[in-house]
Amino acid sequence: ARLYDSARTKRPNLDPDAKVRQAALEGLRKIGVKGELGTISIIMERLKDGEPAVRKAAVDALNALVVPELMMEQPGDDAVKRASELISIFRSFLLNFIEDRGAKIRGAALKGLQAIVMPGDVLVINRIVANVRQLNRRDAVALLAHLAPEKNRQVIDCVLLCIEESGAGGGSEQEREALAKFLVENLVVKMCGKGDRATLMRLIAMTKMPSVDRTGRQACFVAMHRIAGREDRQFLQDELGLNQLGPGQQEEDAANIGNPVSLGSLLSNIL
């Protein structure tokens, strides 16, 4: 009961000790009722807390309790209006937290946005694209895939940048390869159209960049052969230098362009 607002009891979420405030918020995350406006209002006060750990705990608690479908089912016009206001306020805070110094808060902000924003939210898309280098690439691209319409050039270029830099992050080689595979899958399946010439040109250019490591180049080639159609055969031949091969090999490789299996083997040999 001490976790809730009361005129007669001390409120732990306002305690001078940051650890007490954090513990109170963690308790609310576990026992709070999803969609309950009063609890959500109290927790939102801590989004402006001076302690990063407390702000993070507040975001985590709100991520668990802010359920737009439940909040908008509150009886009465005033309650619905209040629910809408709270969701809007939370969204604004999350957008700001994307630029927070703390990686944990940035990650929690992405998780929160995933739950409350609707596809086509241009402001959220722009903010993620602008800050993608300091965000978790997998989480950021997953959210962009959810929000952005297909063939959005801004988002496609953002994912291409992530592929270009996929080998620069930490983690094992296996983890970097898994990230690159995830990026390519989202690029090809959810963002890019077949035969997207602008994307093919960018992928080809990336394979020639000294800064792009083996993982990034492999990702480029895999994306390339999945995006390319038969009408792109000659273009790929010219750009990848296949015309410089011997006549017999050239004919064989030209026939392979557009074939998902054989082209994958062909491009792997180019590495």
PDB file of C-alpha atoms in Angstrom:
ATOM      1  CA  ALA A   1       0.000   0.000   0.000  1.00  0.00           C
ATOM      2  CA  ARG A   2       2.932   2.355   0.705  1.00  0.00           C
ATOM      3  CA  LEU A   3       3.792   2.232  -2.978  1.00  0.00           C
ATOM      4  CA  TYR A   4       0.673   4.172  -3.920  1.00  0.00           C
ATOM      5  CA  ASP A   5      -0.159   7.859  -3.605  1.00  0.00           C
ATOM      6  CA  SER A   6      -1.721   8.824  -0.296  1.00  0.00           C
ATOM      7  CA  ALA A   7      -2.070  12.037   1.629  1.00  0.00           C
ATOM      8  CA  ARG A   8      -1.491  10.214   4.921  1.00  0.00           C
ATOM      9  CA  THR A   9       1.480   7.995   4.102  1.00  0.00           C
ATOM     10  CA  LYS A  10       5.000   8.621   3.013  1.00  0.00           C
ATOM     11  CA  ARG A  11       5.529   7.952  -0.705  1.00  0.00           C
ATOM     12  CA  PRO A  12       8.632   5.821  -1.317  1.00  0.00           C
ATOM     13  CA  ASN A  13       8.805   7.024  -4.912  1.00  0.00           C
ATOM     14  CA  LEU A  14       9.611  10.489  -3.467  1.00  0.00           C
ATOM     15  CA  ASP A  15      12.032   9.264  -0.796  1.00  0.00           C
ATOM     16  CA  PRO A  16      15.299  11.250  -0.580  1.00  0.00           C
ATOM     17  CA  ASP A  17      17.224   7.986  -0.942  1.00  0.00           C
ATOM     18  CA  ALA A  18      17.507   7.105  -4.636  1.00  0.00           C
ATOM     19  CA  LYS A  19      17.714   3.392  -3.825  1.00  0.00           C
ATOM     20  CA  VAL A  20      14.351   3.574  -2.070  1.00  0.00           C
ATOM     21  CA  ARG A  21      12.792   5.362  -5.042  1.00  0.00           C
ATOM     22  CA  GLN A  22      14.251   2.767  -7.386  1.00  0.00           C
ATOM     23  CA  ALA A  23      12.972  -0.107  -5.223  1.00  0.00           C
ATOM     24  CA  ALA A  24       9.502   1.439  -5.110  1.00  0.00           C
ATOM     25  CA  LEU A  25       9.382   1.655  -8.880  1.00  0.00           C
ATOM     26  CA  GLU A  26      10.624  -1.907  -9.269  1.00  0.00           C
ATOM     27  CA  GLY A  27       7.861  -2.990  -6.913  1.00  0.00           C
ATOM     28  CA  LEU A  28       5.242  -1.162  -8.948  1.00  0.00           C
ATOM     29  CA  ARG A  29       6.534  -2.821 -12.094  1.00  0.00           C
ATOM     30  CA  LYS A  30       5.878  -6.217 -10.519  1.00  0.00           C
ATOM     31  CA  ILE A  31       2.565  -5.646  -8.724  1.00  0.00           C
ATOM     32  CA  GLY A  32       0.990  -2.709 -10.560  1.00  0.00           C
ATOM     33  CA  VAL A  33      -2.172  -3.206 -12.571  1.00  0.00           C
ATOM     34  CA  LYS A  34      -1.623  -2.888 -16.313  1.00  0.00           C
ATOM     35  CA  GLY A  35      -3.382   0.157 -17.717  1.00  0.00           C
ATOM     36  CA  GLU A  36      -4.251   1.647 -14.294  1.00  0.00           C
ATOM     37  CA  LEU A  37      -4.059   5.407 -14.815  1.00  0.00           C
ATOM     38  CA  GLY A  38      -3.370   6.432 -11.219  1.00  0.00           C
ATOM     39  CA  THR A  39      -0.326   4.202 -10.873  1.00  0.00           C
ATOM     40  CA  ILE A  40       0.968   5.236 -14.278  1.00  0.00           C
ATOM     41  CA  SER A  41       0.628   8.929 -13.362  1.00  0.00           C
ATOM     42  CA  ILE A  42       2.657   8.423 -10.186  1.00  0.00           C
ATOM     43  CA  ILE A  43       5.437   6.571 -11.970  1.00  0.00           C
ATOM     44  CA  MET A  44       5.673   9.231 -14.677  1.00  0.00           C
ATOM     45  CA  GLU A  45       6.761  11.745 -12.043  1.00  0.00           C
ATOM     46  CA  ARG A  46      10.035   9.797 -11.761  1.00  0.00           C
ATOM     47  CA  LEU A  47      10.875  10.126 -15.460  1.00  0.00           C
ATOM     48  CA  LYS A  48      12.420  13.467 -14.505  1.00  0.00           C
ATOM     49  CA  ASP A  49      14.373  12.045 -11.573  1.00  0.00           C
ATOM     50  CA  GLY A  50      17.960  13.225 -11.258  1.00  0.00           C
ATOM     51  CA  GLU A  51      19.286   9.684 -10.779  1.00  0.00           C
ATOM     52  CA  PRO A  52      19.734   7.623 -13.976  1.00  0.00           C
ATOM     53  CA  ALA A  53      18.968   4.352 -12.175  1.00  0.00           C
ATOM     54  CA  VAL A  54      15.651   5.759 -10.975  1.00  0.00           C
ATOM     55  CA  ARG A  55      14.728   7.030 -14.443  1.00  0.00           C
ATOM     56  CA  LYS A  56      15.581   3.605 -15.860  1.00  0.00           C
ATOM     57  CA  ALA A  57      13.397   1.921 -13.228  1.00  0.00           C
ATOM     58  CA  ALA A  58      10.556   4.296 -14.090  1.00  0.00           C
ATOM     59  CA  VAL A  59      10.815   3.484 -17.797  1.00  0.00           C
ATOM     60  CA  ASP A  60      10.895  -0.257 -17.037  1.00  0.00           C
ATOM     61  CA  ALA A  61       7.815   0.049 -14.849  1.00  0.00           C
ATOM     62  CA  LEU A  62       5.926   2.049 -17.456  1.00  0.00           C
ATOM     63  CA  ASN A  63       6.940  -0.382 -20.187  1.00  0.00           C
ATOM     64  CA  ALA A  64       5.202  -3.059 -18.142  1.00  0.00           C
ATOM     65  CA  LEU A  65       2.102  -1.083 -17.205  1.00  0.00           C
ATOM     66  CA  VAL A  66       1.401   1.256 -20.140  1.00  0.00           C
ATOM     67  CA  VAL A  67      -0.900  -0.809 -22.347  1.00  0.00           C
ATOM     68  CA  PRO A  68      -2.725   1.584 -24.692  1.00  0.00           C
ATOM     69  CA  GLU A  69      -5.571  -0.857 -25.415  1.00  0.00           C
ATOM     70  CA  LEU A  70      -6.380  -1.229 -21.717  1.00  0.00           C
ATOM     71  CA  MET A  71      -5.888   2.453 -20.915  1.00  0.00           C
ATOM     72  CA  MET A  72      -8.252   3.585 -23.660  1.00  0.00           C
ATOM     73  CA  GLU A  73     -10.975   1.245 -22.362  1.00  0.00           C
ATOM     74  CA  GLN A  74     -11.388   3.287 -19.169  1.00  0.00           C
ATOM     75  CA  PRO A  75     -15.023   4.324 -18.633  1.00  0.00           C
ATOM     76  CA  GLY A  76     -15.882   7.955 -19.259  1.00  0.00           C
ATOM     77  CA  ASP A  77     -14.642  10.576 -21.693  1.00  0.00           C
ATOM     78  CA  ASP A  78     -12.393  12.216 -19.109  1.00  0.00           C
ATOM     79  CA  ALA A  79     -10.590   8.947 -18.409  1.00  0.00           C
ATOM     80  CA  VAL A  80     -10.052   8.297 -22.107  1.00  0.00           C
ATOM     81  CA  LYS A  81      -8.710  11.828 -22.540  1.00  0.00           C
ATOM     82  CA  ARG A  82      -6.376  11.361 -19.573  1.00  0.00           C
ATOM     83  CA  ALA A  83      -5.180   8.018 -20.934  1.00  0.00           C
ATOM     84  CA  SER A  84      -4.394   9.620 -24.287  1.00  0.00           C
ATOM     85  CA  GLU A  85      -2.471  12.418 -22.556  1.00  0.00           C
ATOM     86  CA  LEU A  86      -0.406   9.957 -20.508  1.00  0.00           C
ATOM     87  CA  ILE A  87       0.507   7.909 -23.574  1.00  0.00           C
ATOM     88  CA  SER A  88       1.540  11.078 -25.406  1.00  0.00           C
ATOM     89  CA  ILE A  89       3.656  12.267 -22.462  1.00  0.00           C
ATOM     90  CA  PHE A  90       5.330   8.869 -22.178  1.00  0.00           C
ATOM     91  CA  ARG A  91       6.111   8.885 -25.899  1.00  0.00           C
ATOM     92  CA  SER A  92       7.746  12.316 -25.586  1.00  0.00           C
ATOM     93  CA  PHE A  93       9.935  11.167 -22.711  1.00  0.00           C
ATOM     94  CA  LEU A  94      10.946   8.016 -24.600  1.00  0.00           C
ATOM     95  CA  LEU A  95      11.952  10.079 -27.623  1.00  0.00           C
ATOM     96  CA  ASN A  96      14.219  12.165 -25.394  1.00  0.00           C
ATOM     97  CA  PHE A  97      15.635   9.074 -23.688  1.00  0.00           C
ATOM     98  CA  ILE A  98      16.785   7.739 -27.063  1.00  0.00           C
ATOM     99  CA  GLU A  99      19.498  10.415 -26.784  1.00  0.00           C
ATOM    100  CA  ASP A 100      20.284   9.693 -23.113  1.00  0.00           C
ATOM    101  CA  ARG A 101      23.898   9.104 -22.103  1.00  0.00           C
ATOM    102  CA  GLY A 102      23.013   5.789 -20.522  1.00  0.00           C
ATOM    103  CA  ALA A 103      22.846   2.795 -22.862  1.00  0.00           C
ATOM    104  CA  LYS A 104      20.396   1.012 -20.560  1.00  0.00           C
ATOM    105  CA  ILE A 105      17.948   3.900 -20.638  1.00  0.00           C
ATOM    106  CA  ARG A 106      18.262   4.140 -24.420  1.00  0.00           C
ATOM    107  CA  GLY A 107      17.506   0.428 -24.687  1.00  0.00           C
ATOM    108  CA  ALA A 108      14.496   0.703 -22.386  1.00  0.00           C
ATOM    109  CA  ALA A 109      13.242   3.650 -24.437  1.00  0.00           C
ATOM    110  CA  LEU A 110      13.333   1.591 -27.647  1.00  0.00           C
ATOM    111  CA  LYS A 111      11.402  -1.181 -25.933  1.00  0.00           C
ATOM    112  CA  GLY A 112       8.779   1.277 -24.738  1.00  0.00           C
ATOM    113  CA  LEU A 113       8.340   2.857 -28.157  1.00  0.00           C
ATOM    114  CA  GLN A 114       7.869  -0.573 -29.712  1.00  0.00           C
ATOM    115  CA  ALA A 115       4.774  -1.040 -27.545  1.00  0.00           C
ATOM    116  CA  ILE A 116       3.058   2.318 -27.925  1.00  0.00           C
ATOM    117  CA  VAL A 117       3.853   3.910 -31.291  1.00  0.00           C
ATOM    118  CA  MET A 118       1.920   3.246 -34.469  1.00  0.00           C
ATOM    119  CA  PRO A 119       3.358   2.458 -37.923  1.00  0.00           C
ATOM    120  CA  GLY A 120       4.158   5.592 -39.898  1.00  0.00           C
ATOM    121  CA  ASP A 121       5.200   7.703 -36.887  1.00  0.00           C
ATOM    122  CA  VAL A 122       7.598   9.998 -38.759  1.00  0.00           C
ATOM    123  CA  LEU A 123       8.995  11.746 -35.677  1.00  0.00           C
ATOM    124  CA  VAL A 124       9.985   8.451 -34.057  1.00  0.00           C
ATOM    125  CA  ILE A 125      11.486   7.165 -37.326  1.00  0.00           C
ATOM    126  CA  ASN A 126      13.553  10.343 -37.729  1.00  0.00           C
ATOM    127  CA  ARG A 127      14.799  10.219 -34.133  1.00  0.00           C
ATOM    128  CA  ILE A 128      15.895   6.594 -34.397  1.00  0.00           C
ATOM    129  CA  VAL A 129      17.641   7.153 -37.728  1.00  0.00           C
ATOM    130  CA  ALA A 130      19.468  10.195 -36.356  1.00  0.00           C
ATOM    131  CA  ASN A 131      20.725   8.269 -33.317  1.00  0.00           C
ATOM    132  CA  VAL A 132      21.177   4.767 -34.704  1.00  0.00           C
ATOM    133  CA  ARG A 133      24.935   4.736 -34.077  1.00  0.00           C
ATOM    134  CA  GLN A 134      24.437   4.979 -30.311  1.00  0.00           C
ATOM    135  CA  LEU A 135      21.502   2.572 -30.144  1.00  0.00           C
ATOM    136  CA  ASN A 136      21.399  -1.197 -30.095  1.00  0.00           C
ATOM    137  CA  ARG A 137      21.369  -1.865 -33.851  1.00  0.00           C
ATOM    138  CA  ARG A 138      19.151  -4.953 -33.657  1.00  0.00           C
ATOM    139  CA  ASP A 139      16.496  -3.227 -31.529  1.00  0.00           C
ATOM    140  CA  ALA A 140      16.625  -0.020 -33.569  1.00  0.00           C
ATOM    141  CA  VAL A 141      16.236  -1.793 -36.918  1.00  0.00           C
ATOM    142  CA  ALA A 142      13.459  -4.010 -35.560  1.00  0.00           C
ATOM    143  CA  LEU A 143      11.537  -0.890 -34.530  1.00  0.00           C
ATOM    144  CA  LEU A 144      12.190   0.818 -37.866  1.00  0.00           C
ATOM    145  CA  ALA A 145      10.902  -2.281 -39.667  1.00  0.00           C
ATOM    146  CA  HIS A 146       7.728  -2.019 -37.587  1.00  0.00           C
ATOM    147  CA  LEU A 147       7.230   1.698 -38.181  1.00  0.00           C
ATOM    148  CA  ALA A 148       8.434   2.532 -41.672  1.00  0.00           C
ATOM    149  CA  PRO A 149       6.566   1.852 -44.903  1.00  0.00           C
ATOM    150  CA  GLU A 150       8.243  -0.327 -47.497  1.00  0.00           C
ATOM    151  CA  LYS A 151      10.808   1.372 -49.760  1.00  0.00           C
ATOM    152  CA  ASN A 152      11.402   4.257 -47.358  1.00  0.00           C
ATOM    153  CA  ARG A 153      14.759   5.518 -48.644  1.00  0.00           C
ATOM    154  CA  GLN A 154      15.763   7.119 -45.360  1.00  0.00           C
ATOM    155  CA  VAL A 155      15.286   3.873 -43.457  1.00  0.00           C
ATOM    156  CA  ILE A 156      16.911   1.728 -46.153  1.00  0.00           C
ATOM    157  CA  ASP A 157      20.000   3.966 -46.059  1.00  0.00           C
ATOM    158  CA  CYS A 158      20.049   3.700 -42.269  1.00  0.00           C
ATOM    159  CA  VAL A 159      20.046  -0.114 -42.412  1.00  0.00           C
ATOM    160  CA  LEU A 160      22.726  -0.065 -45.096  1.00  0.00           C
ATOM    161  CA  LEU A 161      24.850   2.037 -42.756  1.00  0.00           C
ATOM    162  CA  CYS A 162      24.325  -0.562 -40.017  1.00  0.00           C
ATOM    163  CA  ILE A 163      25.440  -3.309 -42.420  1.00  0.00           C
ATOM    164  CA  GLU A 164      28.452  -1.242 -43.447  1.00  0.00           C
ATOM    165  CA  GLU A 165      29.496  -0.941 -39.806  1.00  0.00           C
ATOM    166  CA  SER A 166      28.331  -4.393 -38.673  1.00  0.00           C
ATOM    167  CA  GLY A 167      31.889  -5.587 -38.147  1.00  0.00           C
ATOM    168  CA  ALA A 168      32.939  -2.554 -36.127  1.00  0.00           C
ATOM    169  CA  GLY A 169      30.973  -3.421 -33.003  1.00  0.00           C
ATOM    170  CA  GLY A 170      32.037  -5.610 -30.119  1.00  0.00           C
ATOM    171  CA  GLY A 171      31.172  -9.217 -29.580  1.00  0.00           C
ATOM    172  CA  SER A 172      32.382 -12.431 -31.115  1.00  0.00           C
ATOM    173  CA  GLU A 173      32.591 -13.101 -34.834  1.00  0.00           C
ATOM    174  CA  GLN A 174      29.517 -15.304 -34.495  1.00  0.00           C
ATOM    175  CA  GLU A 175      27.566 -12.461 -32.862  1.00  0.00           C
ATOM    176  CA  ARG A 176      28.620  -9.991 -35.560  1.00  0.00           C
ATOM    177  CA  GLU A 177      27.600 -12.442 -38.284  1.00  0.00           C
ATOM    178  CA  ALA A 178      24.229 -12.989 -36.579  1.00  0.00           C
ATOM    179  CA  LEU A 179      23.654  -9.223 -36.490  1.00  0.00           C
ATOM    180  CA  ALA A 180      24.591  -8.880 -40.164  1.00  0.00           C
ATOM    181  CA  LYS A 181      22.191 -11.696 -41.067  1.00  0.00           C
ATOM    182  CA  PHE A 182      19.414 -10.003 -39.083  1.00  0.00           C
ATOM    183  CA  LEU A 183      20.066  -6.673 -40.820  1.00  0.00           C
ATOM    184  CA  VAL A 184      20.002  -8.241 -44.275  1.00  0.00           C
ATOM    185  CA  GLU A 185      16.799 -10.112 -43.526  1.00  0.00           C
ATOM    186  CA  ASN A 186      15.008  -6.931 -42.477  1.00  0.00           C
ATOM    187  CA  LEU A 187      16.422  -4.988 -45.423  1.00  0.00           C
ATOM    188  CA  VAL A 188      15.346  -7.561 -48.006  1.00  0.00           C
ATOM    189  CA  VAL A 189      12.045  -8.785 -46.571  1.00  0.00           C
ATOM    190  CA  LYS A 190      10.553  -5.683 -44.935  1.00  0.00           C
ATOM    191  CA  MET A 191      12.136  -2.629 -46.532  1.00  0.00           C
ATOM    192  CA  CYS A 192      13.511  -3.170 -50.004  1.00  0.00           C
ATOM    193  CA  GLY A 193      11.815  -4.047 -53.274  1.00  0.00           C
ATOM    194  CA  LYS A 194      13.103  -6.531 -55.809  1.00  0.00           C
ATOM    195  CA  GLY A 195      15.509  -4.914 -58.242  1.00  0.00           C
ATOM    196  CA  ASP A 196      16.085  -1.799 -56.110  1.00  0.00           C
ATOM    197  CA  ARG A 197      18.905  -0.370 -58.201  1.00  0.00           C
ATOM    198  CA  ALA A 198      19.853   2.377 -55.731  1.00  0.00           C
ATOM    199  CA  THR A 199      20.311  -0.200 -52.977  1.00  0.00           C
ATOM    200  CA  LEU A 200      22.271  -2.514 -55.271  1.00  0.00           C
ATOM    201  CA  MET A 201      24.627   0.327 -56.177  1.00  0.00           C
ATOM    202  CA  ARG A 202      25.185   1.151 -52.498  1.00  0.00           C
ATOM    203  CA  LEU A 203      25.847  -2.508 -51.666  1.00  0.00           C
ATOM    204  CA  ILE A 204      28.362  -2.808 -54.502  1.00  0.00           C
ATOM    205  CA  ALA A 205      30.141   0.357 -53.347  1.00  0.00           C
ATOM    206  CA  MET A 206      30.289  -0.968 -49.793  1.00  0.00           C
ATOM    207  CA  THR A 207      32.062  -4.146 -50.906  1.00  0.00           C
ATOM    208  CA  LYS A 208      34.912  -1.975 -52.186  1.00  0.00           C
ATOM    209  CA  MET A 209      35.332   0.094 -49.022  1.00  0.00           C
ATOM    210  CA  PRO A 210      38.501  -0.726 -47.034  1.00  0.00           C
ATOM    211  CA  SER A 211      36.609   0.039 -43.821  1.00  0.00           C
ATOM    212  CA  VAL A 212      34.049  -2.727 -44.442  1.00  0.00           C
ATOM    213  CA  ASP A 213      35.343  -5.999 -43.010  1.00  0.00           C
ATOM    214  CA  ARG A 214      34.692  -9.559 -44.178  1.00  0.00           C
ATOM    215  CA  THR A 215      31.420  -9.816 -42.218  1.00  0.00           C
ATOM    216  CA  GLY A 216      30.101  -6.626 -43.794  1.00  0.00           C
ATOM    217  CA  ARG A 217      31.133  -7.652 -47.302  1.00  0.00           C
ATOM    218  CA  GLN A 218      29.503 -11.037 -46.964  1.00  0.00           C
ATOM    219  CA  ALA A 219      26.308  -9.348 -45.798  1.00  0.00           C
ATOM    220  CA  CYS A 220      26.438  -7.046 -48.827  1.00  0.00           C
ATOM    221  CA  PHE A 221      26.780  -9.951 -51.249  1.00  0.00           C
ATOM    222  CA  VAL A 222      23.973 -11.919 -49.629  1.00  0.00           C
ATOM    223  CA  ALA A 223      21.674  -8.873 -49.765  1.00  0.00           C
ATOM    224  CA  MET A 224      22.729  -8.223 -53.335  1.00  0.00           C
ATOM    225  CA  HIS A 225      21.791 -11.623 -54.676  1.00  0.00           C
ATOM    226  CA  ARG A 226      18.447 -11.563 -52.843  1.00  0.00           C
ATOM    227  CA  ILE A 227      17.507  -8.128 -54.177  1.00  0.00           C
ATOM    228  CA  ALA A 228      18.771  -8.581 -57.743  1.00  0.00           C
ATOM    229  CA  GLY A 229      16.405  -9.805 -60.436  1.00  0.00           C
ATOM    230  CA  ARG A 230      17.184 -11.248 -63.847  1.00  0.00           C
ATOM    231  CA  GLU A 231      17.021  -7.791 -65.361  1.00  0.00           C
ATOM    232  CA  ASP A 232      19.952  -6.815 -63.115  1.00  0.00           C
ATOM    233  CA  ARG A 233      22.314  -9.446 -64.565  1.00  0.00           C
ATOM    234  CA  GLN A 234      24.225  -7.192 -66.949  1.00  0.00           C
ATOM    235  CA  PHE A 235      24.382  -4.392 -64.409  1.00  0.00           C
ATOM    236  CA  LEU A 236      25.905  -6.692 -61.775  1.00  0.00           C
ATOM    237  CA  GLN A 237      28.276  -8.172 -64.350  1.00  0.00           C
ATOM    238  CA  ASP A 238      29.613  -4.740 -65.201  1.00  0.00           C
ATOM    239  CA  GLU A 239      29.788  -3.390 -61.652  1.00  0.00           C
ATOM    240  CA  LEU A 240      31.362  -6.515 -60.135  1.00  0.00           C
ATOM    241  CA  GLY A 241      33.924  -6.822 -62.906  1.00  0.00           C
ATOM    242  CA  LEU A 242      32.702 -10.175 -64.187  1.00  0.00           C
ATOM    243  CA  ASN A 243      33.391  -9.002 -67.727  1.00  0.00           C
ATOM    244  CA  GLN A 244      37.070  -9.237 -66.895  1.00  0.00           C
ATOM    245  CA  LEU A 245      36.869 -13.026 -66.469  1.00  0.00           C
ATOM    246  CA  GLY A 246      37.699 -15.510 -69.208  1.00  0.00           C
ATOM    247  CA  PRO A 247      34.973 -16.225 -71.822  1.00  0.00           C
ATOM    248  CA  GLY A 248      34.000 -19.628 -70.419  1.00  0.00           C
ATOM    249  CA  GLN A 249      33.877 -18.512 -66.799  1.00  0.00           C
ATOM    250  CA  GLN A 250      32.119 -15.288 -67.792  1.00  0.00           C
ATOM    251  CA  GLU A 251      29.323 -17.171 -69.542  1.00  0.00           C
ATOM    252  CA  GLU A 252      28.860 -19.533 -66.600  1.00  0.00           C
ATOM    253  CA  ASP A 253      28.844 -16.747 -64.024  1.00  0.00           C
ATOM    254  CA  ALA A 254      26.505 -14.559 -66.078  1.00  0.00           C
ATOM    255  CA  ALA A 255      24.005 -17.419 -66.182  1.00  0.00           C
ATOM    256  CA  ASN A 256      24.249 -17.699 -62.406  1.00  0.00           C
ATOM    257  CA  ILE A 257      23.290 -14.102 -61.670  1.00  0.00           C
ATOM    258  CA  GLY A 258      19.777 -14.082 -60.285  1.00  0.00           C
ATOM    259  CA  ASN A 259      19.985 -17.690 -59.127  1.00  0.00           C
ATOM    260  CA  PRO A 260      19.851 -17.572 -55.289  1.00  0.00           C
ATOM    261  CA  VAL A 261      22.024 -20.639 -54.793  1.00  0.00           C
ATOM    262  CA  SER A 262      24.658 -20.374 -57.492  1.00  0.00           C
ATOM    263  CA  LEU A 263      24.962 -16.592 -57.224  1.00  0.00           C
ATOM    264  CA  GLY A 264      25.623 -16.945 -53.504  1.00  0.00           C
ATOM    265  CA  SER A 265      28.521 -19.261 -54.294  1.00  0.00           C
ATOM    266  CA  LEU A 266      29.740 -16.975 -57.059  1.00  0.00           C
ATOM    267  CA  LEU A 267      29.777 -13.872 -54.883  1.00  0.00           C
ATOM    268  CA  SER A 268      31.404 -15.719 -52.023  1.00  0.00           C
ATOM    269  CA  ASN A 269      34.300 -16.503 -54.380  1.00  0.00           C
ATOM    270  CA  ILE A 270      34.698 -12.810 -55.119  1.00  0.00           C
ATOM    271  CA  LEU A 271      35.498 -12.037 -51.475  1.00  0.00           C
TER     272      LEU A 271
END
